[in-house]
Amino acid sequence: MDGANHSVVSEFVFLGLSNSWEIQLVLFVFSSMLYVASMMGNSLIILTVTSDPHLHSPVYFLLANLSFIDLGVSSVTTPKMIYDIFRKRKCKVISFGGCIAQIFFIHVVGGVEMVLLIAMAFDRYVAICKPLHYLTIMSPRMCIFFLVSAWMIGLIHSVIQLAFVVNLPFCGLNVLDSFYCDLPQLIRLACTDTYQLELMVTANSGLISVGSFFILIISYIVIIVTVQKHPSAGLSKALSTLSAHITVVVFFFGPLIFFYTWPSLSTQLDKFLAIFDALFTPFLDPVIYTFRNQEMKVAMRRVCRQLVSYRKIS
């Protein structure tokens, strides 16, 4: 393949979610409401944790950072999708650079969130299995270590993925049966043999997702066994918060495993899981983490009252 072919495709066309205007209208209203709700919910968690001294602890530090990442998860693909539906254009176009940028940020925030979920599982393990040493193990230094490691792993993971893609030759085919750019769909458009590259993507994203998921499941099993062997009121209270973590882990890793382990299973299923991952998961995370957390609910109500009173004064 000669070098001239590398610059033939300068943009990609999304087929979107549906050609029906009625369905697109429903999707526009539905996705806009979920996007605004997820942005407000995650922003409120960040504001609450940073402003309330009672929440300056490792578990809430990790939760605030997870909410920050969920803001990124919501914003990487959803605004573009909403904008395309609003314009009512049949051809939903994204530039080559914009497509690469979407892939980069999708994998950065995905890698960071994966590590943060593992860090939160470790936090619950220490709180339940080693409560007397909790503050010693989950020190501020350890929390910063988890945060820095999460961002480094996310960046390295994303750069490795893109290193094999940016120089692929695209010679004419530029239609993506989706509403956003990601590696499995983009690789299939290249005018060269991509079998080994698809294997690399599966190994890098698929196996990492499956491996991290099983590590988390094993850690939760260890915690549950510990609670059953040494039941107490404190451990039971800690276990009640564990259900929220397990729910979030299933919601996060479920779509990822389908995307990258079976990337060609079903286009419609891929679209549904992509919407779930981009809209529902960032919206549900604040709901799940605050629904059974009385301390967080009280702090959020306190912050909301302060915001209302400040608005009245100004």
PDB file of C-alpha atoms in Angstrom:
ATOM      1  CA  MET A   1       0.000   0.000   0.000  1.00  0.00           C
ATOM      2  CA  ASP A   2       1.536   3.297  -1.069  1.00  0.00           C
ATOM      3  CA  GLY A   3       1.692   6.350   1.157  1.00  0.00           C
ATOM      4  CA  ALA A   4      -0.788   8.376  -0.910  1.00  0.00           C
ATOM      5  CA  ASN A   5      -3.675   6.233   0.221  1.00  0.00           C
ATOM      6  CA  HIS A   6      -3.155   7.159   3.853  1.00  0.00           C
ATOM      7  CA  SER A   7      -4.766  10.586   3.424  1.00  0.00           C
ATOM      8  CA  VAL A   8      -7.697   9.622   1.154  1.00  0.00           C
ATOM      9  CA  VAL A   9     -10.268   9.464   3.982  1.00  0.00           C
ATOM     10  CA  SER A  10     -10.486  12.777   5.842  1.00  0.00           C
ATOM     11  CA  GLU A  11     -13.799  12.174   7.616  1.00  0.00           C
ATOM     12  CA  PHE A  12     -16.144   9.416   8.708  1.00  0.00           C
ATOM     13  CA  VAL A  13     -19.931   9.173   8.423  1.00  0.00           C
ATOM     14  CA  PHE A  14     -22.071   7.848  11.292  1.00  0.00           C
ATOM     15  CA  LEU A  15     -25.245   5.935  10.431  1.00  0.00           C
ATOM     16  CA  GLY A  16     -26.531   6.834  13.877  1.00  0.00           C
ATOM     17  CA  LEU A  17     -29.114   4.987  15.923  1.00  0.00           C
ATOM     18  CA  SER A  18     -32.151   5.195  13.645  1.00  0.00           C
ATOM     19  CA  ASN A  19     -33.394   6.747  10.388  1.00  0.00           C
ATOM     20  CA  SER A  20     -36.858   7.391  11.815  1.00  0.00           C
ATOM     21  CA  TRP A  21     -37.374  11.022  12.849  1.00  0.00           C
ATOM     22  CA  GLU A  22     -39.910   9.995  15.528  1.00  0.00           C
ATOM     23  CA  ILE A  23     -37.385   7.648  17.136  1.00  0.00           C
ATOM     24  CA  GLN A  24     -34.649  10.277  16.831  1.00  0.00           C
ATOM     25  CA  LEU A  25     -36.896  12.814  18.594  1.00  0.00           C
ATOM     26  CA  VAL A  26     -37.451  10.396  21.484  1.00  0.00           C
ATOM     27  CA  LEU A  27     -33.720   9.697  21.621  1.00  0.00           C
ATOM     28  CA  PHE A  28     -32.945  13.427  21.594  1.00  0.00           C
ATOM     29  CA  VAL A  29     -35.237  14.174  24.555  1.00  0.00           C
ATOM     30  CA  PHE A  30     -34.249  11.031  26.447  1.00  0.00           C
ATOM     31  CA  SER A  31     -30.479  11.398  25.948  1.00  0.00           C
ATOM     32  CA  SER A  32     -30.555  15.144  26.709  1.00  0.00           C
ATOM     33  CA  MET A  33     -32.375  14.557  30.005  1.00  0.00           C
ATOM     34  CA  LEU A  34     -30.022  11.740  31.045  1.00  0.00           C
ATOM     35  CA  TYR A  35     -26.950  13.758  30.064  1.00  0.00           C
ATOM     36  CA  VAL A  36     -28.015  16.810  32.074  1.00  0.00           C
ATOM     37  CA  ALA A  37     -29.022  14.625  35.037  1.00  0.00           C
ATOM     38  CA  SER A  38     -25.710  12.730  35.039  1.00  0.00           C
ATOM     39  CA  MET A  39     -23.703  15.955  34.798  1.00  0.00           C
ATOM     40  CA  MET A  40     -25.650  17.528  37.671  1.00  0.00           C
ATOM     41  CA  GLY A  41     -25.540  14.387  39.837  1.00  0.00           C
ATOM     42  CA  ASN A  42     -21.822  13.790  39.450  1.00  0.00           C
ATOM     43  CA  SER A  43     -21.023  17.485  39.857  1.00  0.00           C
ATOM     44  CA  LEU A  44     -23.078  17.544  43.063  1.00  0.00           C
ATOM     45  CA  ILE A  45     -21.114  14.578  44.444  1.00  0.00           C
ATOM     46  CA  ILE A  46     -17.799  16.302  43.674  1.00  0.00           C
ATOM     47  CA  LEU A  47     -19.005  19.563  45.254  1.00  0.00           C
ATOM     48  CA  THR A  48     -20.355  17.748  48.317  1.00  0.00           C
ATOM     49  CA  VAL A  49     -17.192  15.740  48.957  1.00  0.00           C
ATOM     50  CA  THR A  50     -14.859  18.716  48.490  1.00  0.00           C
ATOM     51  CA  SER A  51     -16.912  21.134  50.618  1.00  0.00           C
ATOM     52  CA  ASP A  52     -17.968  18.881  53.515  1.00  0.00           C
ATOM     53  CA  PRO A  53     -15.170  18.123  56.029  1.00  0.00           C
ATOM     54  CA  HIS A  54     -17.085  15.053  57.280  1.00  0.00           C
ATOM     55  CA  LEU A  55     -16.522  13.415  53.881  1.00  0.00           C
ATOM     56  CA  HIS A  56     -12.771  13.955  53.725  1.00  0.00           C
ATOM     57  CA  SER A  57     -11.986  10.246  53.908  1.00  0.00           C
ATOM     58  CA  PRO A  58     -10.451   7.738  51.430  1.00  0.00           C
ATOM     59  CA  VAL A  59     -13.748   6.205  50.311  1.00  0.00           C
ATOM     60  CA  TYR A  60     -15.269   9.596  49.432  1.00  0.00           C
ATOM     61  CA  PHE A  61     -12.023  10.798  47.848  1.00  0.00           C
ATOM     62  CA  LEU A  62     -12.210   7.846  45.461  1.00  0.00           C
ATOM     63  CA  LEU A  63     -15.941   8.399  44.916  1.00  0.00           C
ATOM     64  CA  ALA A  64     -15.389  12.062  43.987  1.00  0.00           C
ATOM     65  CA  ASN A  65     -12.732  11.054  41.458  1.00  0.00           C
ATOM     66  CA  LEU A  66     -15.043   8.397  40.022  1.00  0.00           C
ATOM     67  CA  SER A  67     -17.715  11.076  39.599  1.00  0.00           C
ATOM     68  CA  PHE A  68     -15.178  13.296  37.828  1.00  0.00           C
ATOM     69  CA  ILE A  69     -14.404  10.455  35.415  1.00  0.00           C
ATOM     70  CA  ASP A  70     -18.131   9.871  34.882  1.00  0.00           C
ATOM     71  CA  LEU A  71     -18.372  13.499  33.741  1.00  0.00           C
ATOM     72  CA  GLY A  72     -15.804  12.593  31.098  1.00  0.00           C
ATOM     73  CA  VAL A  73     -17.588   9.363  30.154  1.00  0.00           C
ATOM     74  CA  SER A  74     -20.788  11.347  29.573  1.00  0.00           C
ATOM     75  CA  SER A  75     -19.070  14.083  27.585  1.00  0.00           C
ATOM     76  CA  VAL A  76     -16.877  12.113  25.170  1.00  0.00           C
ATOM     77  CA  THR A  77     -19.642  10.850  22.864  1.00  0.00           C
ATOM     78  CA  THR A  78     -23.045  12.052  24.101  1.00  0.00           C
ATOM     79  CA  PRO A  79     -22.888  15.787  23.145  1.00  0.00           C
ATOM     80  CA  LYS A  80     -21.884  14.861  19.576  1.00  0.00           C
ATOM     81  CA  MET A  81     -24.761  12.367  19.362  1.00  0.00           C
ATOM     82  CA  ILE A  82     -27.279  14.910  20.690  1.00  0.00           C
ATOM     83  CA  TYR A  83     -25.944  17.569  18.303  1.00  0.00           C
ATOM     84  CA  ASP A  84     -26.245  15.236  15.300  1.00  0.00           C
ATOM     85  CA  ILE A  85     -29.847  14.363  16.185  1.00  0.00           C
ATOM     86  CA  PHE A  86     -30.721  18.037  16.721  1.00  0.00           C
ATOM     87  CA  ARG A  87     -29.368  19.056  13.301  1.00  0.00           C
ATOM     88  CA  LYS A  88     -31.591  16.419  11.641  1.00  0.00           C
ATOM     89  CA  ARG A  89     -28.915  15.713   9.047  1.00  0.00           C
ATOM     90  CA  LYS A  90     -28.938  12.343   7.306  1.00  0.00           C
ATOM     91  CA  CYS A  91     -25.139  12.431   7.106  1.00  0.00           C
ATOM     92  CA  LYS A  92     -23.620  12.645  10.556  1.00  0.00           C
ATOM     93  CA  VAL A  93     -19.961  13.439   9.926  1.00  0.00           C
ATOM     94  CA  ILE A  94     -16.858  13.499  12.100  1.00  0.00           C
ATOM     95  CA  SER A  95     -13.360  14.444  10.946  1.00  0.00           C
ATOM     96  CA  PHE A  96     -10.510  11.935  11.029  1.00  0.00           C
ATOM     97  CA  GLY A  97      -8.854  13.915  13.832  1.00  0.00           C
ATOM     98  CA  GLY A  98     -12.127  14.120  15.755  1.00  0.00           C
ATOM     99  CA  CYS A  99     -12.572  10.357  15.430  1.00  0.00           C
ATOM    100  CA  ILE A 100      -9.065   9.682  16.753  1.00  0.00           C
ATOM    101  CA  ALA A 101      -9.682  12.134  19.625  1.00  0.00           C
ATOM    102  CA  GLN A 102     -12.898  10.324  20.578  1.00  0.00           C
ATOM    103  CA  ILE A 103     -11.092   6.977  20.673  1.00  0.00           C
ATOM    104  CA  PHE A 104      -8.264   8.458  22.730  1.00  0.00           C
ATOM    105  CA  PHE A 105     -10.529   9.940  25.403  1.00  0.00           C
ATOM    106  CA  ILE A 106     -12.848   6.912  25.482  1.00  0.00           C
ATOM    107  CA  HIS A 107      -9.932   4.662  26.390  1.00  0.00           C
ATOM    108  CA  VAL A 108      -8.325   7.155  28.779  1.00  0.00           C
ATOM    109  CA  VAL A 109     -11.470   7.589  30.897  1.00  0.00           C
ATOM    110  CA  GLY A 110     -12.247   3.874  30.578  1.00  0.00           C
ATOM    111  CA  GLY A 111      -8.797   2.888  31.843  1.00  0.00           C
ATOM    112  CA  VAL A 112      -8.923   5.411  34.692  1.00  0.00           C
ATOM    113  CA  GLU A 113     -12.383   4.256  35.796  1.00  0.00           C
ATOM    114  CA  MET A 114     -11.271   0.622  35.710  1.00  0.00           C
ATOM    115  CA  VAL A 115      -8.387   1.309  38.105  1.00  0.00           C
ATOM    116  CA  LEU A 116     -10.560   3.506  40.350  1.00  0.00           C
ATOM    117  CA  LEU A 117     -13.106   0.699  40.705  1.00  0.00           C
ATOM    118  CA  ILE A 118     -10.305  -1.672  41.708  1.00  0.00           C
ATOM    119  CA  ALA A 119      -9.064   0.933  44.205  1.00  0.00           C
ATOM    120  CA  MET A 120     -12.572   1.281  45.661  1.00  0.00           C
ATOM    121  CA  ALA A 121     -12.818  -2.507  45.995  1.00  0.00           C
ATOM    122  CA  PHE A 122      -9.477  -2.503  47.827  1.00  0.00           C
ATOM    123  CA  ASP A 123     -10.783   0.270  50.090  1.00  0.00           C
ATOM    124  CA  ARG A 124     -13.846  -1.833  50.979  1.00  0.00           C
ATOM    125  CA  TYR A 125     -11.631  -4.885  51.544  1.00  0.00           C
ATOM    126  CA  VAL A 126      -9.442  -2.987  54.020  1.00  0.00           C
ATOM    127  CA  ALA A 127     -12.459  -1.399  55.755  1.00  0.00           C
ATOM    128  CA  ILE A 128     -14.161  -4.765  56.244  1.00  0.00           C
ATOM    129  CA  CYS A 129     -11.283  -7.235  56.635  1.00  0.00           C
ATOM    130  CA  LYS A 130      -8.734  -5.000  58.395  1.00  0.00           C
ATOM    131  CA  PRO A 131     -10.782  -2.248  60.081  1.00  0.00           C
ATOM    132  CA  LEU A 132      -8.197  -1.501  62.795  1.00  0.00           C
ATOM    133  CA  HIS A 133      -5.555  -0.738  60.165  1.00  0.00           C
ATOM    134  CA  TYR A 134      -7.850   1.118  57.753  1.00  0.00           C
ATOM    135  CA  LEU A 135      -6.503   4.650  58.239  1.00  0.00           C
ATOM    136  CA  THR A 136      -2.921   3.385  58.225  1.00  0.00           C
ATOM    137  CA  ILE A 137      -3.291   1.441  54.965  1.00  0.00           C
ATOM    138  CA  MET A 138      -5.626   3.882  53.197  1.00  0.00           C
ATOM    139  CA  SER A 139      -3.434   6.885  53.957  1.00  0.00           C
ATOM    140  CA  PRO A 140      -3.479  10.068  51.858  1.00  0.00           C
ATOM    141  CA  ARG A 141      -0.309   8.832  50.163  1.00  0.00           C
ATOM    142  CA  MET A 142      -2.030   5.583  49.161  1.00  0.00           C
ATOM    143  CA  CYS A 143      -5.035   7.502  47.796  1.00  0.00           C
ATOM    144  CA  ILE A 144      -2.773   9.734  45.683  1.00  0.00           C
ATOM    145  CA  PHE A 145      -0.899   6.623  44.510  1.00  0.00           C
ATOM    146  CA  PHE A 146      -4.166   5.059  43.323  1.00  0.00           C
ATOM    147  CA  LEU A 147      -5.177   8.269  41.532  1.00  0.00           C
ATOM    148  CA  VAL A 148      -1.836   8.791  39.779  1.00  0.00           C
ATOM    149  CA  SER A 149      -1.677   5.107  38.825  1.00  0.00           C
ATOM    150  CA  ALA A 150      -5.195   5.283  37.383  1.00  0.00           C
ATOM    151  CA  TRP A 151      -4.349   8.199  35.099  1.00  0.00           C
ATOM    152  CA  MET A 152      -1.010   6.718  34.038  1.00  0.00           C
ATOM    153  CA  ILE A 153      -2.577   3.357  33.187  1.00  0.00           C
ATOM    154  CA  GLY A 154      -5.436   5.055  31.325  1.00  0.00           C
ATOM    155  CA  LEU A 155      -3.051   7.188  29.257  1.00  0.00           C
ATOM    156  CA  ILE A 156      -0.653   4.328  28.507  1.00  0.00           C
ATOM    157  CA  HIS A 157      -3.524   2.021  27.552  1.00  0.00           C
ATOM    158  CA  SER A 158      -5.012   4.623  25.184  1.00  0.00           C
ATOM    159  CA  VAL A 159      -1.685   5.546  23.571  1.00  0.00           C
ATOM    160  CA  ILE A 160      -0.877   1.870  22.943  1.00  0.00           C
ATOM    161  CA  GLN A 161      -4.251   1.409  21.249  1.00  0.00           C
ATOM    162  CA  LEU A 162      -3.855   4.460  19.017  1.00  0.00           C
ATOM    163  CA  ALA A 163      -0.224   3.749  18.108  1.00  0.00           C
ATOM    164  CA  PHE A 164      -1.375   0.907  15.860  1.00  0.00           C
ATOM    165  CA  VAL A 165      -4.338   2.789  14.369  1.00  0.00           C
ATOM    166  CA  VAL A 166      -3.285   6.325  13.412  1.00  0.00           C
ATOM    167  CA  ASN A 167      -1.186   5.131  10.485  1.00  0.00           C
ATOM    168  CA  LEU A 168      -3.682   2.613   9.096  1.00  0.00           C
ATOM    169  CA  PRO A 169      -4.518   3.160   5.399  1.00  0.00           C
ATOM    170  CA  PHE A 170      -8.154   4.176   4.786  1.00  0.00           C
ATOM    171  CA  CYS A 171      -8.818   4.133   1.051  1.00  0.00           C
ATOM    172  CA  GLY A 172     -12.495   4.896   0.584  1.00  0.00           C
ATOM    173  CA  LEU A 173     -14.794   3.162   3.042  1.00  0.00           C
ATOM    174  CA  ASN A 174     -15.723   5.712   5.703  1.00  0.00           C
ATOM    175  CA  VAL A 175     -19.177   4.698   6.995  1.00  0.00           C
ATOM    176  CA  LEU A 176     -19.455   3.652  10.651  1.00  0.00           C
ATOM    177  CA  ASP A 177     -22.670   1.909  11.709  1.00  0.00           C
ATOM    178  CA  SER A 178     -22.631   3.678  15.060  1.00  0.00           C
ATOM    179  CA  PHE A 179     -22.964   7.143  16.639  1.00  0.00           C
ATOM    180  CA  TYR A 180     -19.344   7.406  17.813  1.00  0.00           C
ATOM    181  CA  CYS A 181     -15.828   6.219  16.926  1.00  0.00           C
ATOM    182  CA  ASP A 182     -14.182   3.241  18.554  1.00  0.00           C
ATOM    183  CA  LEU A 183     -11.475   0.804  17.580  1.00  0.00           C
ATOM    184  CA  PRO A 184     -13.412  -2.320  16.473  1.00  0.00           C
ATOM    185  CA  GLN A 185     -15.547  -0.395  13.944  1.00  0.00           C
ATOM    186  CA  LEU A 186     -12.690   1.810  12.728  1.00  0.00           C
ATOM    187  CA  ILE A 187     -10.235  -1.043  12.192  1.00  0.00           C
ATOM    188  CA  ARG A 188     -12.701  -2.871   9.933  1.00  0.00           C
ATOM    189  CA  LEU A 189     -12.688   0.118   7.525  1.00  0.00           C
ATOM    190  CA  ALA A 190      -8.928  -0.086   6.861  1.00  0.00           C
ATOM    191  CA  CYS A 191      -7.929  -1.285   3.387  1.00  0.00           C
ATOM    192  CA  THR A 192      -5.383  -3.786   4.648  1.00  0.00           C
ATOM    193  CA  ASP A 193      -5.313  -7.051   6.569  1.00  0.00           C
ATOM    194  CA  THR A 194      -6.295  -6.153  10.137  1.00  0.00           C
ATOM    195  CA  TYR A 195      -6.591  -9.645  11.638  1.00  0.00           C
ATOM    196  CA  GLN A 196      -3.532  -9.268  13.878  1.00  0.00           C
ATOM    197  CA  LEU A 197      -4.572  -5.749  14.864  1.00  0.00           C
ATOM    198  CA  GLU A 198      -8.036  -6.959  15.887  1.00  0.00           C
ATOM    199  CA  LEU A 199      -6.374  -9.635  18.004  1.00  0.00           C
ATOM    200  CA  MET A 200      -4.245  -6.930  19.642  1.00  0.00           C
ATOM    201  CA  VAL A 201      -7.330  -4.853  20.454  1.00  0.00           C
ATOM    202  CA  THR A 202      -9.054  -7.909  21.902  1.00  0.00           C
ATOM    203  CA  ALA A 203      -5.987  -8.735  23.986  1.00  0.00           C
ATOM    204  CA  ASN A 204      -5.445  -5.151  25.172  1.00  0.00           C
ATOM    205  CA  SER A 205      -9.026  -4.124  25.902  1.00  0.00           C
ATOM    206  CA  GLY A 206     -10.974  -7.383  26.102  1.00  0.00           C
ATOM    207  CA  LEU A 207      -8.622  -9.382  28.296  1.00  0.00           C
ATOM    208  CA  ILE A 208      -7.882  -6.389  30.544  1.00  0.00           C
ATOM    209  CA  SER A 209     -11.629  -5.856  31.046  1.00  0.00           C
ATOM    210  CA  VAL A 210     -12.309  -9.528  31.755  1.00  0.00           C
ATOM    211  CA  GLY A 211      -9.242  -9.832  34.005  1.00  0.00           C
ATOM    212  CA  SER A 212     -10.114  -6.730  36.038  1.00  0.00           C
ATOM    213  CA  PHE A 213     -13.721  -7.890  36.349  1.00  0.00           C
ATOM    214  CA  PHE A 214     -12.693 -11.263  37.760  1.00  0.00           C
ATOM    215  CA  ILE A 215     -10.203  -9.629  40.158  1.00  0.00           C
ATOM    216  CA  LEU A 216     -13.042  -7.483  41.499  1.00  0.00           C
ATOM    217  CA  ILE A 217     -15.443 -10.419  41.767  1.00  0.00           C
ATOM    218  CA  ILE A 218     -12.835 -12.463  43.677  1.00  0.00           C
ATOM    219  CA  SER A 219     -12.222  -9.541  46.067  1.00  0.00           C
ATOM    220  CA  TYR A 220     -15.962  -9.233  46.721  1.00  0.00           C
ATOM    221  CA  ILE A 221     -16.217 -12.966  47.426  1.00  0.00           C
ATOM    222  CA  VAL A 222     -13.359 -12.663  49.944  1.00  0.00           C
ATOM    223  CA  ILE A 223     -15.139  -9.760  51.652  1.00  0.00           C
ATOM    224  CA  ILE A 224     -18.464 -11.608  51.826  1.00  0.00           C
ATOM    225  CA  VAL A 225     -16.787 -14.725  53.270  1.00  0.00           C
ATOM    226  CA  THR A 226     -15.032 -12.553  55.879  1.00  0.00           C
ATOM    227  CA  VAL A 227     -18.313 -10.954  56.925  1.00  0.00           C
ATOM    228  CA  GLN A 228     -19.997 -14.348  57.264  1.00  0.00           C
ATOM    229  CA  LYS A 229     -17.164 -15.654  59.462  1.00  0.00           C
ATOM    230  CA  HIS A 230     -17.017 -12.586  61.705  1.00  0.00           C
ATOM    231  CA  PRO A 231     -20.487 -11.012  61.742  1.00  0.00           C
ATOM    232  CA  SER A 232     -20.918  -7.709  63.566  1.00  0.00           C
ATOM    233  CA  ALA A 233     -22.909  -4.518  63.265  1.00  0.00           C
ATOM    234  CA  GLY A 234     -19.970  -2.605  61.856  1.00  0.00           C
ATOM    235  CA  LEU A 235     -19.194  -5.243  59.266  1.00  0.00           C
ATOM    236  CA  SER A 236     -22.845  -5.520  58.274  1.00  0.00           C
ATOM    237  CA  LYS A 237     -22.949  -1.756  57.724  1.00  0.00           C
ATOM    238  CA  ALA A 238     -19.815  -1.940  55.572  1.00  0.00           C
ATOM    239  CA  LEU A 239     -21.316  -4.833  53.627  1.00  0.00           C
ATOM    240  CA  SER A 240     -24.420  -2.773  52.858  1.00  0.00           C
ATOM    241  CA  THR A 241     -22.237  -0.311  50.930  1.00  0.00           C
ATOM    242  CA  LEU A 242     -20.625  -3.194  49.040  1.00  0.00           C
ATOM    243  CA  SER A 243     -23.802  -3.882  47.067  1.00  0.00           C
ATOM    244  CA  ALA A 244     -23.493  -0.434  45.476  1.00  0.00           C
ATOM    245  CA  HIS A 245     -19.934  -1.189  44.360  1.00  0.00           C
ATOM    246  CA  ILE A 246     -20.921  -4.560  42.883  1.00  0.00           C
ATOM    247  CA  THR A 247     -23.816  -2.982  40.951  1.00  0.00           C
ATOM    248  CA  VAL A 248     -21.577  -0.274  39.473  1.00  0.00           C
ATOM    249  CA  VAL A 249     -18.910  -2.842  38.525  1.00  0.00           C
ATOM    250  CA  VAL A 250     -21.457  -4.993  36.662  1.00  0.00           C
ATOM    251  CA  PHE A 251     -22.870  -1.955  34.826  1.00  0.00           C
ATOM    252  CA  PHE A 252     -19.395  -0.751  33.860  1.00  0.00           C
ATOM    253  CA  PHE A 253     -17.718  -4.004  32.830  1.00  0.00           C
ATOM    254  CA  GLY A 254     -20.741  -5.654  31.184  1.00  0.00           C
ATOM    255  CA  PRO A 255     -20.751  -3.482  28.035  1.00  0.00           C
ATOM    256  CA  LEU A 256     -16.932  -3.433  27.863  1.00  0.00           C
ATOM    257  CA  ILE A 257     -16.685  -7.220  27.814  1.00  0.00           C
ATOM    258  CA  PHE A 258     -19.216  -7.409  24.976  1.00  0.00           C
ATOM    259  CA  PHE A 259     -17.534  -4.596  23.011  1.00  0.00           C
ATOM    260  CA  TYR A 260     -14.018  -5.962  23.024  1.00  0.00           C
ATOM    261  CA  THR A 261     -14.403  -9.715  23.561  1.00  0.00           C
ATOM    262  CA  TRP A 262     -17.145 -10.241  20.960  1.00  0.00           C
ATOM    263  CA  PRO A 263     -16.830  -7.080  18.799  1.00  0.00           C
ATOM    264  CA  SER A 264     -18.817  -8.474  15.843  1.00  0.00           C
ATOM    265  CA  LEU A 265     -21.652 -10.121  17.753  1.00  0.00           C
ATOM    266  CA  SER A 266     -24.465  -7.701  16.833  1.00  0.00           C
ATOM    267  CA  THR A 267     -24.473  -4.101  15.606  1.00  0.00           C
ATOM    268  CA  GLN A 268     -27.811  -3.331  17.287  1.00  0.00           C
ATOM    269  CA  LEU A 269     -26.617  -4.869  20.554  1.00  0.00           C
ATOM    270  CA  ASP A 270     -23.408  -2.822  20.309  1.00  0.00           C
ATOM    271  CA  LYS A 271     -25.467   0.358  19.880  1.00  0.00           C
ATOM    272  CA  PHE A 272     -27.683  -0.454  22.846  1.00  0.00           C
ATOM    273  CA  LEU A 273     -24.694  -1.226  25.066  1.00  0.00           C
ATOM    274  CA  ALA A 274     -22.931   1.939  23.861  1.00  0.00           C
ATOM    275  CA  ILE A 275     -25.941   4.048  24.886  1.00  0.00           C
ATOM    276  CA  PHE A 276     -26.070   2.239  28.214  1.00  0.00           C
ATOM    277  CA  ASP A 277     -22.356   2.844  28.782  1.00  0.00           C
ATOM    278  CA  ALA A 278     -22.394   6.508  27.703  1.00  0.00           C
ATOM    279  CA  LEU A 279     -25.722   7.591  29.251  1.00  0.00           C
ATOM    280  CA  PHE A 280     -27.069   5.176  31.837  1.00  0.00           C
ATOM    281  CA  THR A 281     -23.894   4.250  33.725  1.00  0.00           C
ATOM    282  CA  PRO A 282     -22.770   7.866  34.479  1.00  0.00           C
ATOM    283  CA  PHE A 283     -26.388   8.671  35.437  1.00  0.00           C
ATOM    284  CA  LEU A 284     -26.842   5.608  37.660  1.00  0.00           C
ATOM    285  CA  ASP A 285     -23.504   5.825  39.485  1.00  0.00           C
ATOM    286  CA  PRO A 286     -24.485   8.879  41.622  1.00  0.00           C
ATOM    287  CA  VAL A 287     -27.913   7.336  42.287  1.00  0.00           C
ATOM    288  CA  ILE A 288     -26.461   3.973  43.321  1.00  0.00           C
ATOM    289  CA  TYR A 289     -23.753   5.401  45.558  1.00  0.00           C
ATOM    290  CA  THR A 290     -26.083   7.815  47.377  1.00  0.00           C
ATOM    291  CA  PHE A 291     -29.274   5.721  47.556  1.00  0.00           C
ATOM    292  CA  ARG A 292     -28.177   3.657  50.575  1.00  0.00           C
ATOM    293  CA  ASN A 293     -25.570   6.076  51.943  1.00  0.00           C
ATOM    294  CA  GLN A 294     -27.247   8.140  54.642  1.00  0.00           C
ATOM    295  CA  GLU A 295     -24.094  10.165  55.330  1.00  0.00           C
ATOM    296  CA  MET A 296     -23.825  11.228  51.684  1.00  0.00           C
ATOM    297  CA  LYS A 297     -27.538  12.068  51.444  1.00  0.00           C
ATOM    298  CA  VAL A 298     -27.381  14.286  54.538  1.00  0.00           C
ATOM    299  CA  ALA A 299     -24.264  16.055  53.214  1.00  0.00           C
ATOM    300  CA  MET A 300     -25.854  16.594  49.784  1.00  0.00           C
ATOM    301  CA  ARG A 301     -28.984  18.088  51.330  1.00  0.00           C
ATOM    302  CA  ARG A 302     -26.766  20.384  53.405  1.00  0.00           C
ATOM    303  CA  VAL A 303     -24.896  21.539  50.290  1.00  0.00           C
ATOM    304  CA  CYS A 304     -28.147  22.081  48.375  1.00  0.00           C
ATOM    305  CA  ARG A 305     -29.528  24.232  51.219  1.00  0.00           C
ATOM    306  CA  GLN A 306     -26.323  26.264  51.225  1.00  0.00           C
ATOM    307  CA  LEU A 307     -26.550  26.790  47.462  1.00  0.00           C
ATOM    308  CA  VAL A 308     -30.190  27.876  47.708  1.00  0.00           C
ATOM    309  CA  SER A 309     -29.484  30.288  50.574  1.00  0.00           C
ATOM    310  CA  TYR A 310     -26.466  31.710  48.719  1.00  0.00           C
ATOM    311  CA  ARG A 311     -28.609  32.260  45.627  1.00  0.00           C
ATOM    312  CA  LYS A 312     -31.238  34.089  47.684  1.00  0.00           C
ATOM    313  CA  ILE A 313     -28.608  36.381  49.239  1.00  0.00           C
ATOM    314  CA  SER A 314     -27.026  37.209  45.877  1.00  0.00           C
TER     315      SER A 314
END
